C-alpha atoms as one frame of an Amber mdcrd trajectory, in Angstrom:
protein
  40.232  30.842  13.125  40.186  28.821   9.870  39.381  25.621  11.653  36.595
  27.353  13.858  34.970  28.765  10.522  35.318  25.176   8.940  33.619  23.748
  11.965  30.780  26.065  11.878  30.134  25.415   8.055  30.192  21.840   8.542
  27.753  22.311  11.424  25.183  24.079   9.757  25.629  21.711   6.766  25.085
  18.501   8.629  22.391  19.974  11.677  19.578  20.347   8.873  20.036  16.520
   7.429  20.266  14.821  11.043  17.035  16.681  12.281  15.041  16.016   8.478
  16.003  12.023   9.222  14.525  12.166  12.864  11.746  13.928  11.626  11.006
  11.350   8.977  11.300   8.288  11.907   7.763   9.188  13.410   4.634   6.942
  12.619   2.926   7.641   9.290  -0.558   8.832   9.579  -2.996   5.958   8.701
  -4.802   7.286   5.486  -8.468   7.874   6.051 -10.959   7.833   3.242 -12.112
  11.584   1.982 -15.360  12.189   0.581 -16.829  15.041  -0.999 -19.703  16.629
  -2.841 -19.474  16.357  -6.987 -21.225  20.134  -6.499 -20.137  21.562  -3.411
 -16.381  20.822  -2.988 -16.486  22.410   0.625 -18.617  19.526   1.908 -16.275
  16.981   3.185 -16.620  13.592   5.328 -14.663  11.009   6.269 -17.601   8.502
   5.593 -20.212   8.097   3.203 -23.520  10.035   3.440 -25.215  12.893   1.442
 -24.765  16.610   0.682 -25.997  18.679   3.428 -26.961  21.519   0.522 -28.162
  19.654  -2.236 -28.726  16.371  -0.627 -26.496  13.987  -3.262 -24.336  11.197
  -2.351 -20.994  12.230  -1.205 -18.305  10.140  -3.407 -14.485   9.939  -2.959
 -12.064  12.450  -4.112 -10.245  11.591  -7.160  -7.122  11.648  -5.103  -8.339
   8.324  -2.754  -9.741   6.616  -5.945  -6.195   6.547  -7.152  -4.903   5.602
  -3.624  -7.518   2.717  -3.753  -6.311   1.599  -7.132  -3.146   1.195  -5.951
  -3.397  -0.453  -2.580  -4.657  -3.923  -1.743  -7.897  -4.693  -1.567 -10.187
  -7.544  -0.437 -13.266  -8.675  -1.687 -16.137 -10.743   0.048 -16.614 -14.230
  -2.333 -20.387 -13.691  -1.594 -21.166 -10.350  -2.084 -18.551  -8.589  -4.677
 -19.742  -4.943  -3.903 -17.777  -5.380  -0.799 -14.221  -4.152  -1.007 -11.806
  -3.489   1.986  -8.257  -2.181   2.709  -7.385  -4.640   5.315  -8.116  -8.424
   5.638 -10.500  -9.659   7.988 -14.426 -10.414   7.346 -17.468  -9.169   5.612
 -19.641  -7.354   7.564 -22.843  -8.925   6.025 -22.176 -12.305   6.511 -18.851
 -12.996   8.172 -17.124 -14.548   5.974 -13.390 -14.360   5.531 -12.190 -11.436
   2.786 -10.372 -12.816  -0.002  -7.778 -10.585  -2.618  -9.252  -9.513  -5.252
  -8.708 -10.941  -8.604  -6.426  -8.210  -9.376  -4.156  -8.615  -6.139  -3.814
 -12.546  -6.988  -2.795 -12.209 -10.248   0.130  -9.348  -8.764   0.825 -11.874
  -6.150   1.246 -15.017  -9.091   3.596 -12.809 -10.939   5.728 -11.705  -8.157
   6.134 -15.156  -6.819   9.956 -16.451  -7.250  11.046 -19.819  -6.994  14.571
 -20.748  -5.354  16.018 -24.330  -4.917  16.857 -25.248  -1.432  20.340 -26.564
  -2.240  21.372 -23.546  -4.321  19.744 -20.166  -2.859  21.124 -18.036  -5.841
  19.296 -19.813  -8.383  15.741 -17.943  -8.501  13.252 -18.039 -11.280   9.988
 -16.870 -11.723   8.467 -20.047 -12.451   8.240 -23.507 -10.745  10.587 -26.088
 -12.524  13.859 -27.882 -10.948  17.380 -26.657 -10.562  19.652 -26.542 -13.258
  22.556 -27.612 -10.974  21.320 -30.545  -9.237  17.541 -31.257 -10.449  16.122
 -31.115  -7.524  12.530 -29.154  -7.636  12.448 -25.564  -6.567  10.026 -24.291
  -3.731   8.586 -20.973  -3.168  10.338 -18.196  -1.832   8.218 -16.751   1.425
């Protein structure tokens, strides 16, 4: 009887963990921009436009503005006002979008250089390996 009760307790303790792991494995929904009227919070849209009540421009919500500040952004070299979240081409001129200046700076800071002969040697700047004096290469 003790063994059965222990098995039941373990089953009830382990099952929720297993189901929670399976539920988290699904594809994450693609984030979409959320625009709202600064005066009428109930007026929302997934694209920019005008409020149907007062006619003001719909603005990104504070949550979306925060999300944009931490996500990668790409900008057109010609039209600086155009910034997108995904790489691609400018909708106005068709030129390839570049990483924004902020993103380029982040990429420079996070570069790691390693020795081809000694992978345990890793530095955050270019130079030579202290063990064999070969030039360090950027780790991809």
